PDB file of C-alpha atoms in Angstrom:
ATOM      1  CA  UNK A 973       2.306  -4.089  18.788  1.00 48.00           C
ATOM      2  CA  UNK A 974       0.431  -0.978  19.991  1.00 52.00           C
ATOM      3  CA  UNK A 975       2.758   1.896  20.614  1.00 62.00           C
ATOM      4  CA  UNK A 976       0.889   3.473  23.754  1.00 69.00           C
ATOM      5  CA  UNK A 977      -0.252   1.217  26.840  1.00 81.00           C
ATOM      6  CA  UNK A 978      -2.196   2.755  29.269  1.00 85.00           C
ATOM      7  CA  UNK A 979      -2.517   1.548  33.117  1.00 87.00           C
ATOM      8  CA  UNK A 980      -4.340   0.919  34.980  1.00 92.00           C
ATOM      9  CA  UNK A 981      -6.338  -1.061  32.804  1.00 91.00           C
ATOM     10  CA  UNK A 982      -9.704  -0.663  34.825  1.00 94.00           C
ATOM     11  CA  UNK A 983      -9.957   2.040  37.311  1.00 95.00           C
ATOM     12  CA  UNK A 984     -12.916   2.359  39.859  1.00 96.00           C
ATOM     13  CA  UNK A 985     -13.598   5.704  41.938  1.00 96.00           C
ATOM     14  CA  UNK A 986     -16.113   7.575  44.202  1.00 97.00           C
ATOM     15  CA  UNK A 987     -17.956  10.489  42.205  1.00 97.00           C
ATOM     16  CA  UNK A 988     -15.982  13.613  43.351  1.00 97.00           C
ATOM     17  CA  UNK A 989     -12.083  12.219  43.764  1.00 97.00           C
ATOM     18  CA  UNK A 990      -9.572  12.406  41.406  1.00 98.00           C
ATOM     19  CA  UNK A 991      -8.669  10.078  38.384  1.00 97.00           C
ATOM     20  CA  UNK A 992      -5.235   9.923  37.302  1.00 97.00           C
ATOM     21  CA  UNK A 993      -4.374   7.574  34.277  1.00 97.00           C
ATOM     22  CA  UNK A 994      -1.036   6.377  32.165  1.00 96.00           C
ATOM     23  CA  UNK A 995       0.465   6.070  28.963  1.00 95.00           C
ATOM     24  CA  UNK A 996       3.467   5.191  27.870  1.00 95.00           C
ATOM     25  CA  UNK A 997       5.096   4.806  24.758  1.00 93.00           C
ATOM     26  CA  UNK A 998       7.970   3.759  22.508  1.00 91.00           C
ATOM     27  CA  UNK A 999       9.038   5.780  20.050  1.00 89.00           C
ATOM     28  CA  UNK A1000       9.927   9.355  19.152  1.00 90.00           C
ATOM     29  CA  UNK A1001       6.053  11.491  18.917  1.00 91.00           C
ATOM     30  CA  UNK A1002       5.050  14.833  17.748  1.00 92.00           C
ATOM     31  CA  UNK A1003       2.422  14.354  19.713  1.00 94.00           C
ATOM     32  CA  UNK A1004       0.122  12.653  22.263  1.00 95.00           C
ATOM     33  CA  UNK A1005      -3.762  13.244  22.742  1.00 96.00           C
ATOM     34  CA  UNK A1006      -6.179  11.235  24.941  1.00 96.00           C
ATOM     35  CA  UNK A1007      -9.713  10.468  23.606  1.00 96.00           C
ATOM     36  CA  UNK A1008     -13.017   9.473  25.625  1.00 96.00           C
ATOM     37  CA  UNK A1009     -15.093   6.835  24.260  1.00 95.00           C
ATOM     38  CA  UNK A1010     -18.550   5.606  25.569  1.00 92.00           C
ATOM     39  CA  UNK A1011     -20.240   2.053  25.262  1.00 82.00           C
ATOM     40  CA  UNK A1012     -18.458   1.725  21.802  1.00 72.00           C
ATOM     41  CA  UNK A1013     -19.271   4.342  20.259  1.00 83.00           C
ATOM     42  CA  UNK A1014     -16.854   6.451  18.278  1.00 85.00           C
ATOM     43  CA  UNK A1015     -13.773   8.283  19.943  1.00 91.00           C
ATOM     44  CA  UNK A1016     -14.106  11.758  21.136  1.00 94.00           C
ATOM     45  CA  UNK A1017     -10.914  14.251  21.535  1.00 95.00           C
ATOM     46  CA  UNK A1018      -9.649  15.753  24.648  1.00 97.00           C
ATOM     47  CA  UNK A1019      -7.074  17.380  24.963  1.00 96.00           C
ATOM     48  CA  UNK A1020      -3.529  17.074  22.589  1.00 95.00           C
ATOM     49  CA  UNK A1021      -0.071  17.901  24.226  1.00 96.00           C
ATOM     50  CA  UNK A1022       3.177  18.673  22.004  1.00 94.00           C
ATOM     51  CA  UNK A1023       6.408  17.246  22.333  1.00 94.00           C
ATOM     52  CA  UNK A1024       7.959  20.489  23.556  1.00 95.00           C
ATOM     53  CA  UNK A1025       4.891  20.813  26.630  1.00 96.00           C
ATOM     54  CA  UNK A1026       5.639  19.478  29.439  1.00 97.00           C
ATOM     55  CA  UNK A1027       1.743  20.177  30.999  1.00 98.00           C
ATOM     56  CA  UNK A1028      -1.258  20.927  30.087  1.00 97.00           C
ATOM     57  CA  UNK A1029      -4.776  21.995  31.069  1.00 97.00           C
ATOM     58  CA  UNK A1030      -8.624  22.152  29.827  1.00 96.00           C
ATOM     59  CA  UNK A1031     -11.147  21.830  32.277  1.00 97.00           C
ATOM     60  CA  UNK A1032     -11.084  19.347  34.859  1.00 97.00           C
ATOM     61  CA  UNK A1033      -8.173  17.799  32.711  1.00 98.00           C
ATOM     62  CA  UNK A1034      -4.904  17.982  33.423  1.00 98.00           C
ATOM     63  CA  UNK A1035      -2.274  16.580  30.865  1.00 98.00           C
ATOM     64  CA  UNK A1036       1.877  16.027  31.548  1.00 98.00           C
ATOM     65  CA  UNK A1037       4.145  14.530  29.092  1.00 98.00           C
ATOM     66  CA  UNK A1038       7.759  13.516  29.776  1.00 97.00           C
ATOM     67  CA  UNK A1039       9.891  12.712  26.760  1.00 95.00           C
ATOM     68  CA  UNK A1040      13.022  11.607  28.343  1.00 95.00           C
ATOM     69  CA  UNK A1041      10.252   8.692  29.915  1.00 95.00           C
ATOM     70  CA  UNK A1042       8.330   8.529  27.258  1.00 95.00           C
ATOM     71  CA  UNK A1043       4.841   8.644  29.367  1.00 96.00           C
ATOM     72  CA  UNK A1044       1.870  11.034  30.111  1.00 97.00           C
ATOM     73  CA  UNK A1045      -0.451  11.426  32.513  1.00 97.00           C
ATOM     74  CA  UNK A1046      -4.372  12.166  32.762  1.00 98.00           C
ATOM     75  CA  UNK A1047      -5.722  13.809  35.462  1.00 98.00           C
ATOM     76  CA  UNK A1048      -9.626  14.278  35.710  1.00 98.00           C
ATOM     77  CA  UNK A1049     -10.494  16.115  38.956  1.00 98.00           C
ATOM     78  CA  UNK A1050     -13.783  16.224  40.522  1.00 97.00           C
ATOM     79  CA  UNK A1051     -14.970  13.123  38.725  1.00 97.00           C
ATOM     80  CA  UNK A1052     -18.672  12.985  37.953  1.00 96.00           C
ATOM     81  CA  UNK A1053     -20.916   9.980  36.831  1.00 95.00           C
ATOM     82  CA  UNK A1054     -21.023  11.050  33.246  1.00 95.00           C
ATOM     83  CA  UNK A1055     -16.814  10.649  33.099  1.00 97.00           C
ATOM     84  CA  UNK A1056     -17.272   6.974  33.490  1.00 97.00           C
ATOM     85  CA  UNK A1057     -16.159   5.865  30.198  1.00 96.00           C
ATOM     86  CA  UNK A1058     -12.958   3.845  28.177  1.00 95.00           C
ATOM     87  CA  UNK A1059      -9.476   6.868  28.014  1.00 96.00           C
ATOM     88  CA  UNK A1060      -7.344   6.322  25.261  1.00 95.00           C
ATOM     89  CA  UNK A1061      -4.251   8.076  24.006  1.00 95.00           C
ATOM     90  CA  UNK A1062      -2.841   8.165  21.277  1.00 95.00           C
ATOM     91  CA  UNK A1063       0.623   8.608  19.818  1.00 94.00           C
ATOM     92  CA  UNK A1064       1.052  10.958  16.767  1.00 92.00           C
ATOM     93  CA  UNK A1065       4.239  10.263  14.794  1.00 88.00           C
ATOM     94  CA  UNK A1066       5.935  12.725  12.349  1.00 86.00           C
ATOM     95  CA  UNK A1067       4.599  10.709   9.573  1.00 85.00           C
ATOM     96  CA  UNK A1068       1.161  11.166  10.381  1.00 87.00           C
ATOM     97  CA  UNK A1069       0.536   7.767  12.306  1.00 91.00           C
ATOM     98  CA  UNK A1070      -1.261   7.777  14.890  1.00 93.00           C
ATOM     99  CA  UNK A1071      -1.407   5.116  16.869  1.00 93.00           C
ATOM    100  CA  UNK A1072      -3.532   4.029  19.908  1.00 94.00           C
ATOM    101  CA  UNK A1073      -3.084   2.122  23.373  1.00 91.00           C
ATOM    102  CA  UNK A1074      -5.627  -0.800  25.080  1.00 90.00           C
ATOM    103  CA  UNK A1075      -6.962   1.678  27.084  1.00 92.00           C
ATOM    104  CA  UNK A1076      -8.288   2.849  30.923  1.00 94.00           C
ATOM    105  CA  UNK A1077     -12.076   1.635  31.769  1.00 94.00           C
ATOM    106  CA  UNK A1078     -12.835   4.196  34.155  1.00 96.00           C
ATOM    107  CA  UNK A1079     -15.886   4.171  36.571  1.00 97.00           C
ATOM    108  CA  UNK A1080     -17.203   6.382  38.513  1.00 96.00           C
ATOM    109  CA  UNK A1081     -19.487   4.916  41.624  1.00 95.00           C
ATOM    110  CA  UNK A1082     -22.175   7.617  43.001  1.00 89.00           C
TER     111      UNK A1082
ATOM    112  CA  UNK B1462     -22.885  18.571   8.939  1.00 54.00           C
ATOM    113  CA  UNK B1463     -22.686  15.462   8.845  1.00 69.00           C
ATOM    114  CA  UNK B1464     -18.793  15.389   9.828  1.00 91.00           C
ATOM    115  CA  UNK B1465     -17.470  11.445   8.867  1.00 94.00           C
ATOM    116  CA  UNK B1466     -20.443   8.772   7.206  1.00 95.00           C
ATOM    117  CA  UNK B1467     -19.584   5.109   7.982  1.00 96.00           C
ATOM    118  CA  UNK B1468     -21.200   2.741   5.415  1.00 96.00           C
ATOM    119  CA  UNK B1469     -22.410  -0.028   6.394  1.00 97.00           C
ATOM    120  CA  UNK B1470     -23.140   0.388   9.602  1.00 96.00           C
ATOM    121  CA  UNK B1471     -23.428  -3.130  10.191  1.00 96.00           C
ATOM    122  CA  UNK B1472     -22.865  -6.604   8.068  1.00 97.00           C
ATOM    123  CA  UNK B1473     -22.696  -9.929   8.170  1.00 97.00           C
ATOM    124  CA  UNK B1474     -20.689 -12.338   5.867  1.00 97.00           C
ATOM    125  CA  UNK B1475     -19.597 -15.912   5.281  1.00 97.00           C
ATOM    126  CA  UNK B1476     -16.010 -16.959   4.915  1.00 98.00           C
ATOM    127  CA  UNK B1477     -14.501 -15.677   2.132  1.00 97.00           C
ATOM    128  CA  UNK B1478     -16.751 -13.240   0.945  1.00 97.00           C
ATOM    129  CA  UNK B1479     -15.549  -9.513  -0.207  1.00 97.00           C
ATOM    130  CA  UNK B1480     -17.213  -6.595   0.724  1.00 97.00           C
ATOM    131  CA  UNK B1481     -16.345  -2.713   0.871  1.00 98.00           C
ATOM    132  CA  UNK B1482     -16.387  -0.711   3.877  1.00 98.00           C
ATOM    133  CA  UNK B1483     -17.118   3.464   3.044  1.00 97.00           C
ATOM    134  CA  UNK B1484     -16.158   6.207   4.371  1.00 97.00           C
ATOM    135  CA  UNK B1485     -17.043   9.687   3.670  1.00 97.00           C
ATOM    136  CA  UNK B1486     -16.331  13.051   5.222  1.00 96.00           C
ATOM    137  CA  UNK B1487     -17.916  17.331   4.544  1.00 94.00           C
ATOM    138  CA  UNK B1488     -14.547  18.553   6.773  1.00 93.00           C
ATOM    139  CA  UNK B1489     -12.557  19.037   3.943  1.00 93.00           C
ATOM    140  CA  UNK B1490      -9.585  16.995   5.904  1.00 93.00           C
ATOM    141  CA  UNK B1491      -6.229  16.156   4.539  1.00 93.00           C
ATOM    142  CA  UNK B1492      -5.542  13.012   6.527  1.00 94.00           C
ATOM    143  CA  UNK B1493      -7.818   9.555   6.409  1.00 96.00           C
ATOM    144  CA  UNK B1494      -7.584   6.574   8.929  1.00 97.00           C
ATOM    145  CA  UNK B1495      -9.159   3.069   9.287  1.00 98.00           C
ATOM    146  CA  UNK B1496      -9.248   1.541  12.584  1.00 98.00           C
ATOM    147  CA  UNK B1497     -10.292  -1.866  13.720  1.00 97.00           C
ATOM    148  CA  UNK B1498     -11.741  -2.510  17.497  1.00 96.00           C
ATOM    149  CA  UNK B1499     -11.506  -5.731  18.940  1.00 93.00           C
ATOM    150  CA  UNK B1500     -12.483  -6.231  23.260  1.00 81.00           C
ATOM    151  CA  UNK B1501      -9.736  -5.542  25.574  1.00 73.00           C
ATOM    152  CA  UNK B1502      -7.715  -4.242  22.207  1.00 76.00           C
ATOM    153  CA  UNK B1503      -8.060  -1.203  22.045  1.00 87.00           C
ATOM    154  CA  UNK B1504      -7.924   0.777  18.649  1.00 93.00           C
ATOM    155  CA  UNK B1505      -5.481  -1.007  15.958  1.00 96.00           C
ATOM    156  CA  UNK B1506      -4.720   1.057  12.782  1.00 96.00           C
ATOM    157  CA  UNK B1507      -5.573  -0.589   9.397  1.00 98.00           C
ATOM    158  CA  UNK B1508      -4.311   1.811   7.277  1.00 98.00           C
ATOM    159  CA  UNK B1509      -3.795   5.617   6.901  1.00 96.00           C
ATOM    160  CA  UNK B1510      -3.853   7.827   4.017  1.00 96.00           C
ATOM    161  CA  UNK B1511      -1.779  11.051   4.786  1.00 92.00           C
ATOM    162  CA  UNK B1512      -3.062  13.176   1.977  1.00 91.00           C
ATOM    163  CA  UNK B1513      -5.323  12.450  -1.405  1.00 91.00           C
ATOM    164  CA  UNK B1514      -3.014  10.275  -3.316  1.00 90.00           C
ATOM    165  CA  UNK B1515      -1.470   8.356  -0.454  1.00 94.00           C
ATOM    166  CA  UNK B1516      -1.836   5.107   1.608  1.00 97.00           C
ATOM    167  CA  UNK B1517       0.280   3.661   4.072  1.00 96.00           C
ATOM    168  CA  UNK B1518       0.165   0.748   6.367  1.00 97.00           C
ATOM    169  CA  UNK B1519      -0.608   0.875   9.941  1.00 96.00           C
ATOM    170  CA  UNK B1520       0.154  -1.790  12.358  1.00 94.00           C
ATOM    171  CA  UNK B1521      -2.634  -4.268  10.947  1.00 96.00           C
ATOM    172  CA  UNK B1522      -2.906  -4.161   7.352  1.00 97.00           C
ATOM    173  CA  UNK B1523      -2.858  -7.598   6.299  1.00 97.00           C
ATOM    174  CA  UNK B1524      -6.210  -9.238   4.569  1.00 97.00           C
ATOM    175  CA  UNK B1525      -7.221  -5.255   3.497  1.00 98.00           C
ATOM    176  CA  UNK B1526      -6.951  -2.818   1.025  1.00 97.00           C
ATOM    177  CA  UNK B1527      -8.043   0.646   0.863  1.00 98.00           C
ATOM    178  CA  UNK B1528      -8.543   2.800  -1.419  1.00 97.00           C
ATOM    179  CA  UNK B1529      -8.395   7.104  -1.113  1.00 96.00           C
ATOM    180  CA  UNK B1530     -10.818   7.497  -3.776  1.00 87.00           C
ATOM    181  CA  UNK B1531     -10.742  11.885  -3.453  1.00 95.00           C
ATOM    182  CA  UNK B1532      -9.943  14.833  -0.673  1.00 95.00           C
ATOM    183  CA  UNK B1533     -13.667  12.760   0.842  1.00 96.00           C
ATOM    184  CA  UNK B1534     -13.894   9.132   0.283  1.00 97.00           C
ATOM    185  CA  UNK B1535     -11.485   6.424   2.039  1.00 98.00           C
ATOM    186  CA  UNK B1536     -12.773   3.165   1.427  1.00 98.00           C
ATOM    187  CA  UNK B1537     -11.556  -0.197   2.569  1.00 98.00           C
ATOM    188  CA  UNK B1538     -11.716  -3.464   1.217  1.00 98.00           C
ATOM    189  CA  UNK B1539     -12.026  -7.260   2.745  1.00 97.00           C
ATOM    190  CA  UNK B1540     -10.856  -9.504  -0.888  1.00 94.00           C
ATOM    191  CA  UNK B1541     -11.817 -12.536   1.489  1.00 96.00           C
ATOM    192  CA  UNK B1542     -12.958 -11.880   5.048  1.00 97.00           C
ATOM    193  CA  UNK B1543     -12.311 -14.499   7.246  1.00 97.00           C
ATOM    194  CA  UNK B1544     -13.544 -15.004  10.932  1.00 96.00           C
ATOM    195  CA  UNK B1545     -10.642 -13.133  12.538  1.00 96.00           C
ATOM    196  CA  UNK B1546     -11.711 -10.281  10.711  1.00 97.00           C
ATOM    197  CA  UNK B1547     -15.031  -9.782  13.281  1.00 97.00           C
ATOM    198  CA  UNK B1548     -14.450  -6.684  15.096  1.00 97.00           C
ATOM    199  CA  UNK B1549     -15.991  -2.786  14.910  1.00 96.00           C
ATOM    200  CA  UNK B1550     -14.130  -0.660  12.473  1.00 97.00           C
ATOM    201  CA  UNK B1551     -13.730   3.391  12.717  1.00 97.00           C
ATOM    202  CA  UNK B1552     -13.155   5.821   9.923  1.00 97.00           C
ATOM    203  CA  UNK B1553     -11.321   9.185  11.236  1.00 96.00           C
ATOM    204  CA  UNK B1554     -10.011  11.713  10.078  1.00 95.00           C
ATOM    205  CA  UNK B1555      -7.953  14.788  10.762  1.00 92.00           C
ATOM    206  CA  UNK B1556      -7.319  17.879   9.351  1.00 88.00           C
ATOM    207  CA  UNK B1557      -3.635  17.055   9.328  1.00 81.00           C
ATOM    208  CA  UNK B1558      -2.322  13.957  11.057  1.00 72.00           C
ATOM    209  CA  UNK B1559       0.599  14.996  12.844  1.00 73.00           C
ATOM    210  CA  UNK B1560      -0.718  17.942  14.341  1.00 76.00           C
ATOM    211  CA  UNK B1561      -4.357  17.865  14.494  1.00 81.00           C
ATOM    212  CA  UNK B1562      -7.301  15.751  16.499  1.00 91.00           C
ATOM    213  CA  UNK B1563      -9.269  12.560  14.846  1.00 93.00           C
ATOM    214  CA  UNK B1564     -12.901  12.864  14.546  1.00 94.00           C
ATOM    215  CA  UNK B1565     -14.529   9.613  14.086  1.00 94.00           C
ATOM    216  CA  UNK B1566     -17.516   8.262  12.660  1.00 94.00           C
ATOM    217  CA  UNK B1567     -19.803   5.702  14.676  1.00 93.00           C
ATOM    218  CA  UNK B1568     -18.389   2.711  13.750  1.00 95.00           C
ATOM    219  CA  UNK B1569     -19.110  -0.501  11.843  1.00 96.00           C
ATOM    220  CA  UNK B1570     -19.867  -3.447  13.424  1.00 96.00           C
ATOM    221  CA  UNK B1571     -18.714  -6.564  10.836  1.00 97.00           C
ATOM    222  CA  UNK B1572     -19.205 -10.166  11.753  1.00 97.00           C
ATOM    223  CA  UNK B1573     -17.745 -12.750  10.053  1.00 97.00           C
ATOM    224  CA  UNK B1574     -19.837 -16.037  10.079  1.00 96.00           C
TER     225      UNK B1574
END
């Protein structure tokens, strides 16, 4: 089973509002990072949190990760066309597994 | 640069047939992944190899082998590839894998006939 499961699954949003997307996960992490991917292409990194940050920021993205719930948050503010695209994240265990959810289709509508 | 090579990029095979998926990377990165997409999946891991001279298995590893041939190469192996084995597969890597991002090649797109 997949250790991170994002919601919602598909998300749909007028250019210029806000996008907030879920993960949440099982077991204990070092880490958590969300990835972009478009039309099947490879993964791209976004931004990577640490067990001991609660929030944080890079861009238009925000990032918030509560342990004790085991589930983080992406925010992208001020969507544009170009953010339409498939948000992962991933879990990063201590053993250097890192392990990926189904994923958020998000798109943006002009 | 060319960051992480995928070879093949695509292939077709029949039932049963083996075949060798590469994976090369110029980052000089500890930590080596395989990863398997299937629609509406997500990414599943294959295998992982934490360092040169280790493999472990990830959450799919059955019907595959792999192989961490140096600090560069990470193949894996299909000994018999059978239909349920269609799907896209990533290479990644990092430059450790608890602490570091993945970069990924483009992908390779196997069908299984």
């Amino acid at each position: 089973s997949q250790q991170g499961e994002e919601d919602p699954q598909a998300l749909s949003i007028q250019e210029g509002e806000n996008a907030t997307m879920n993960c949440s996960y099982k077991t204990s992490i070092n880490n958590l990072q969300w990835y972009r991917q478009n039309s099947g292409r490879g993964l791209v990194h976004l931004i990577l949190i640490r067990s001991n940050e609660r929030e944080k920021h890079s861009g238009r993205l925000r990032v918030t990760l509560d342990t004790s719930k085991k589930s983080s948050s992406l925010l992208i503010t001020a969507s544009r066309a170009a953010d339409t695209a498939s948000y992962f994240c991933a879990t990063v265990k201590w053993d250097d597994k890192i392990i990926f959810g189904k994923g958020t289709r998000l798109h943006i509508l002009p | 640069n060319a960051g992480v090579t995928q070879t093949p990029k695509f292939q077709v095979l029949k039932t049963g047939q083996s075949m060798t998926l590469q994976c090369a990377q110029d980052m000089n990165h500890n930590s080596m992944y395989w990863y398997r997409q299937d629609p509406g999946m997500g990414l599943r891991l294959i295998y992982y190899s934490a360092s040169e001279g280790t493999t472990d298995k990830g959450e799919v590893p059955n019907g595959y082998n792999v192989s961490r041939l140096n600090k560069r190469e990470f193949s894996l192996r299909l000994e018999s590839a059978a239909p349920s084995q269609t799907s896209v597969y990533f290479c990644a890597n990092a430059e450790r894998g608890n602490t570091g991002e993945l970069f990924f090649g483009e992908g390779s797109r196997l069908t299984v006939l």
